[in-house]
PDB file of C-alpha atoms in Angstrom:
ATOM      1  CA  UNK A  72      19.796  -2.122   1.002  1.00 42.00           C
ATOM      2  CA  UNK A  73      22.344   0.507   1.914  1.00 42.00           C
ATOM      3  CA  UNK A  74      23.504   1.085   5.477  1.00 44.00           C
ATOM      4  CA  UNK A  75      21.352   4.252   5.565  1.00 51.00           C
ATOM      5  CA  UNK A  76      18.175   2.330   4.745  1.00 51.00           C
ATOM      6  CA  UNK A  77      16.229   1.226   7.824  1.00 54.00           C
ATOM      7  CA  UNK A  78      15.718  -2.515   8.137  1.00 54.00           C
ATOM      8  CA  UNK A  79      12.250  -3.744   7.192  1.00 61.00           C
ATOM      9  CA  UNK A  80       9.894  -3.880  10.141  1.00 65.00           C
ATOM     10  CA  UNK A  81       8.724  -7.304  11.236  1.00 78.00           C
ATOM     11  CA  UNK A  82       6.272  -8.126  13.982  1.00 83.00           C
ATOM     12  CA  UNK A  83       3.447  -6.028  15.410  1.00 88.00           C
ATOM     13  CA  UNK A  84       2.670  -2.720  13.716  1.00 91.00           C
ATOM     14  CA  UNK A  85       0.026  -0.240  14.765  1.00 94.00           C
ATOM     15  CA  UNK A  86      -1.445   3.196  14.163  1.00 96.00           C
ATOM     16  CA  UNK A  87      -3.738   5.273  16.364  1.00 96.00           C
ATOM     17  CA  UNK A  88      -6.855   6.988  15.014  1.00 97.00           C
ATOM     18  CA  UNK A  89      -8.548   9.847  16.876  1.00 97.00           C
ATOM     19  CA  UNK A  90     -11.724  11.734  15.955  1.00 97.00           C
ATOM     20  CA  UNK A  91     -11.190  15.407  15.088  1.00 96.00           C
ATOM     21  CA  UNK A  92     -14.739  16.140  13.870  1.00 95.00           C
ATOM     22  CA  UNK A  93     -17.767  14.429  12.388  1.00 96.00           C
ATOM     23  CA  UNK A  94     -16.426  11.667  10.099  1.00 95.00           C
ATOM     24  CA  UNK A  95     -12.940  13.245  10.300  1.00 96.00           C
ATOM     25  CA  UNK A  96      -9.981  11.560  11.962  1.00 97.00           C
ATOM     26  CA  UNK A  97      -6.251  11.975  12.554  1.00 97.00           C
ATOM     27  CA  UNK A  98      -4.038   8.900  12.251  1.00 97.00           C
ATOM     28  CA  UNK A  99      -0.657   8.827  14.008  1.00 97.00           C
ATOM     29  CA  UNK A 100       2.046   6.197  13.692  1.00 96.00           C
ATOM     30  CA  UNK A 101       4.635   5.219  16.310  1.00 95.00           C
ATOM     31  CA  UNK A 102       7.213   7.513  14.655  1.00 95.00           C
ATOM     32  CA  UNK A 103       4.934  10.549  15.080  1.00 96.00           C
ATOM     33  CA  UNK A 104       3.822  11.038  11.469  1.00 97.00           C
ATOM     34  CA  UNK A 105       0.213  12.131  11.017  1.00 97.00           C
ATOM     35  CA  UNK A 106      -2.364  12.043   8.239  1.00 96.00           C
ATOM     36  CA  UNK A 107      -6.014  12.952   8.263  1.00 96.00           C
ATOM     37  CA  UNK A 108      -8.872  11.019   6.723  1.00 97.00           C
ATOM     38  CA  UNK A 109     -12.509  11.704   6.043  1.00 96.00           C
ATOM     39  CA  UNK A 110     -15.440  10.405   4.072  1.00 95.00           C
ATOM     40  CA  UNK A 111     -14.533  12.114   0.815  1.00 92.00           C
ATOM     41  CA  UNK A 112     -16.277  15.453   1.185  1.00 91.00           C
ATOM     42  CA  UNK A 113     -13.029  17.397   1.599  1.00 89.00           C
ATOM     43  CA  UNK A 114      -9.448  17.061   0.425  1.00 91.00           C
ATOM     44  CA  UNK A 115      -8.548  14.359   2.941  1.00 93.00           C
ATOM     45  CA  UNK A 116      -7.976  10.819   1.760  1.00 96.00           C
ATOM     46  CA  UNK A 117     -10.775   8.331   2.363  1.00 97.00           C
ATOM     47  CA  UNK A 118      -9.974   4.986   3.991  1.00 97.00           C
ATOM     48  CA  UNK A 119     -10.485   3.234   0.634  1.00 97.00           C
ATOM     49  CA  UNK A 120      -8.047   5.632  -1.052  1.00 97.00           C
ATOM     50  CA  UNK A 121      -5.543   4.897   1.708  1.00 97.00           C
ATOM     51  CA  UNK A 122      -5.933   1.168   1.073  1.00 97.00           C
ATOM     52  CA  UNK A 123      -5.254   1.711  -2.628  1.00 98.00           C
ATOM     53  CA  UNK A 124      -2.324   3.982  -1.754  1.00 98.00           C
ATOM     54  CA  UNK A 125      -0.968   1.336   0.612  1.00 98.00           C
ATOM     55  CA  UNK A 126      -1.083  -1.284  -2.143  1.00 98.00           C
ATOM     56  CA  UNK A 127       0.689   1.098  -4.545  1.00 98.00           C
ATOM     57  CA  UNK A 128       3.236   2.213  -1.969  1.00 98.00           C
ATOM     58  CA  UNK A 129       4.081  -1.229  -0.664  1.00 98.00           C
ATOM     59  CA  UNK A 130       4.596  -2.678  -4.131  1.00 98.00           C
ATOM     60  CA  UNK A 131       6.464   0.405  -5.350  1.00 98.00           C
ATOM     61  CA  UNK A 132       8.954   0.103  -2.492  1.00 98.00           C
ATOM     62  CA  UNK A 133       9.507  -3.580  -3.326  1.00 98.00           C
ATOM     63  CA  UNK A 134      10.017  -2.870  -7.015  1.00 98.00           C
ATOM     64  CA  UNK A 135      12.253   0.140  -6.302  1.00 98.00           C
ATOM     65  CA  UNK A 136      14.595  -1.991  -4.166  1.00 97.00           C
ATOM     66  CA  UNK A 137      14.947  -4.482  -7.018  1.00 97.00           C
ATOM     67  CA  UNK A 138      15.239  -2.235 -10.080  1.00 97.00           C
ATOM     68  CA  UNK A 139      17.300   0.570  -8.530  1.00 96.00           C
ATOM     69  CA  UNK A 140      20.161  -1.884  -8.001  1.00 96.00           C
ATOM     70  CA  UNK A 141      20.502  -1.875 -11.788  1.00 96.00           C
ATOM     71  CA  UNK A 142      19.651   1.720 -12.724  1.00 97.00           C
ATOM     72  CA  UNK A 143      17.940   4.771 -11.257  1.00 97.00           C
ATOM     73  CA  UNK A 144      14.427   5.119 -12.720  1.00 98.00           C
ATOM     74  CA  UNK A 145      13.747   8.304 -14.673  1.00 98.00           C
ATOM     75  CA  UNK A 146      10.017   7.649 -14.402  1.00 98.00           C
ATOM     76  CA  UNK A 147       8.274   5.640 -11.707  1.00 98.00           C
ATOM     77  CA  UNK A 148       4.554   5.723 -11.004  1.00 98.00           C
ATOM     78  CA  UNK A 149       1.905   3.263  -9.899  1.00 98.00           C
ATOM     79  CA  UNK A 150      -1.809   3.820 -10.325  1.00 98.00           C
ATOM     80  CA  UNK A 151      -4.119   1.555  -8.344  1.00 98.00           C
ATOM     81  CA  UNK A 152      -7.836   1.403  -9.032  1.00 98.00           C
ATOM     82  CA  UNK A 153     -10.709  -0.547  -7.582  1.00 97.00           C
ATOM     83  CA  UNK A 154     -14.476  -0.545  -7.795  1.00 97.00           C
ATOM     84  CA  UNK A 155     -16.529  -0.089  -4.619  1.00 96.00           C
ATOM     85  CA  UNK A 156     -19.511  -2.421  -4.525  1.00 97.00           C
ATOM     86  CA  UNK A 157     -22.232  -3.394  -2.070  1.00 97.00           C
ATOM     87  CA  UNK A 158     -23.519  -6.934  -2.494  1.00 97.00           C
ATOM     88  CA  UNK A 159     -24.312 -10.055  -0.462  1.00 97.00           C
ATOM     89  CA  UNK A 160     -20.761  -9.882   0.965  1.00 94.00           C
ATOM     90  CA  UNK A 161     -21.306  -6.309   2.187  1.00 96.00           C
ATOM     91  CA  UNK A 162     -19.254  -3.287   1.117  1.00 96.00           C
ATOM     92  CA  UNK A 163     -15.924  -4.122  -0.525  1.00 95.00           C
ATOM     93  CA  UNK A 164     -13.694  -3.481  -3.521  1.00 96.00           C
ATOM     94  CA  UNK A 165     -13.608  -5.522  -6.690  1.00 96.00           C
ATOM     95  CA  UNK A 166     -11.413  -5.331  -9.769  1.00 97.00           C
ATOM     96  CA  UNK A 167      -8.402  -3.970  -7.862  1.00 97.00           C
ATOM     97  CA  UNK A 168      -5.586  -3.418 -10.338  1.00 97.00           C
ATOM     98  CA  UNK A 169      -2.153  -1.807 -10.098  1.00 98.00           C
ATOM     99  CA  UNK A 170      -0.586  -0.281 -13.224  1.00 98.00           C
ATOM    100  CA  UNK A 171       3.187   0.265 -13.053  1.00 98.00           C
ATOM    101  CA  UNK A 172       4.979   2.728 -15.342  1.00 98.00           C
ATOM    102  CA  UNK A 173       8.771   2.724 -15.120  1.00 98.00           C
ATOM    103  CA  UNK A 174      11.285   4.243 -17.474  1.00 98.00           C
ATOM    104  CA  UNK A 175      15.059   4.258 -17.497  1.00 98.00           C
ATOM    105  CA  UNK A 176      17.816   6.040 -19.388  1.00 97.00           C
ATOM    106  CA  UNK A 177      18.944   4.523 -22.653  1.00 96.00           C
ATOM    107  CA  UNK A 178      21.891   2.211 -22.457  1.00 96.00           C
ATOM    108  CA  UNK A 179      22.840  -1.185 -21.116  1.00 96.00           C
ATOM    109  CA  UNK A 180      22.050  -0.535 -17.429  1.00 96.00           C
ATOM    110  CA  UNK A 181      18.697   1.034 -18.305  1.00 97.00           C
ATOM    111  CA  UNK A 182      17.828  -1.943 -20.493  1.00 96.00           C
ATOM    112  CA  UNK A 183      18.830  -4.362 -17.716  1.00 96.00           C
ATOM    113  CA  UNK A 184      16.638  -2.529 -15.239  1.00 97.00           C
ATOM    114  CA  UNK A 185      13.688  -2.434 -17.670  1.00 97.00           C
ATOM    115  CA  UNK A 186      14.032  -6.178 -18.287  1.00 97.00           C
ATOM    116  CA  UNK A 187      13.714  -6.965 -14.565  1.00 98.00           C
ATOM    117  CA  UNK A 188      10.552  -4.847 -14.047  1.00 98.00           C
ATOM    118  CA  UNK A 189       8.026  -7.626 -14.866  1.00 98.00           C
ATOM    119  CA  UNK A 190       9.771 -10.062 -12.515  1.00 98.00           C
ATOM    120  CA  UNK A 191      10.037  -7.415  -9.769  1.00 98.00           C
ATOM    121  CA  UNK A 192       6.338  -6.543 -10.029  1.00 98.00           C
ATOM    122  CA  UNK A 193       5.393 -10.247  -9.980  1.00 98.00           C
ATOM    123  CA  UNK A 194       7.607 -10.869  -6.927  1.00 98.00           C
ATOM    124  CA  UNK A 195       5.927  -7.994  -5.115  1.00 98.00           C
ATOM    125  CA  UNK A 196       2.454  -9.259  -6.034  1.00 97.00           C
ATOM    126  CA  UNK A 197       3.139 -12.921  -5.270  1.00 97.00           C
ATOM    127  CA  UNK A 198       5.377 -12.745  -2.210  1.00 97.00           C
ATOM    128  CA  UNK A 199       6.810  -9.430  -1.029  1.00 98.00           C
ATOM    129  CA  UNK A 200       4.084  -6.795  -0.629  1.00 97.00           C
ATOM    130  CA  UNK A 201       2.557  -7.231   2.821  1.00 96.00           C
ATOM    131  CA  UNK A 202      -0.416  -5.009   1.977  1.00 97.00           C
ATOM    132  CA  UNK A 203      -1.579  -6.679  -1.232  1.00 97.00           C
ATOM    133  CA  UNK A 204      -0.776 -10.138   0.158  1.00 97.00           C
ATOM    134  CA  UNK A 205      -2.988  -9.340   3.181  1.00 96.00           C
ATOM    135  CA  UNK A 206      -5.832  -8.254   0.900  1.00 95.00           C
ATOM    136  CA  UNK A 207      -5.491 -11.367  -1.272  1.00 95.00           C
ATOM    137  CA  UNK A 208      -5.171 -13.902   1.548  1.00 95.00           C
ATOM    138  CA  UNK A 209      -7.949 -14.688   3.981  1.00 90.00           C
ATOM    139  CA  UNK A 210      -6.991 -12.381   6.860  1.00 93.00           C
ATOM    140  CA  UNK A 211      -9.266 -12.270   9.889  1.00 93.00           C
ATOM    141  CA  UNK A 212      -9.700  -8.839  11.471  1.00 94.00           C
ATOM    142  CA  UNK A 213     -10.773  -8.866  15.110  1.00 94.00           C
ATOM    143  CA  UNK A 214     -12.825  -5.968  16.480  1.00 95.00           C
ATOM    144  CA  UNK A 215     -12.862  -5.349  20.246  1.00 96.00           C
ATOM    145  CA  UNK A 216     -14.118  -2.647  22.580  1.00 97.00           C
ATOM    146  CA  UNK A 217     -11.904  -0.719  25.030  1.00 95.00           C
ATOM    147  CA  UNK A 218     -13.040  -3.023  27.841  1.00 96.00           C
ATOM    148  CA  UNK A 219     -11.715  -6.039  25.929  1.00 93.00           C
ATOM    149  CA  UNK A 220     -15.050  -7.409  24.717  1.00 95.00           C
ATOM    150  CA  UNK A 221     -15.064  -8.851  21.231  1.00 94.00           C
ATOM    151  CA  UNK A 222     -17.838  -7.773  18.910  1.00 95.00           C
TER     152      UNK A 222
END
């Protein structure tokens, strides 16, 4: 990482969600950035789309750190898909898959960068990407009320 790149964040992380209308919410992070979400009737992202975006974004950042040391990508996209199902386990996603497309300029540095892409993607999947690792691993999520009661 360069000196201009912020250090990775470790420890507690949080966002705040506030209702702006029926099934519409604004999410704010500690740095003041905002996004809006809804249930898919408007242009806003749905929570499931944000989860897929978080998987893509987290892994893309990991891969970018690794491959950009060798060459600047000329093409870099990640498409993440999943299938929403309702079964005996409740509502959830199945068949989540991330498809990486990276391209580099011709030449030795471009070839070196292209060669490291599979290893970089595997490292992100297996160890680096906090989001996909959290989805893959058993991760309890506690729900509480404002008065501290667990539900």
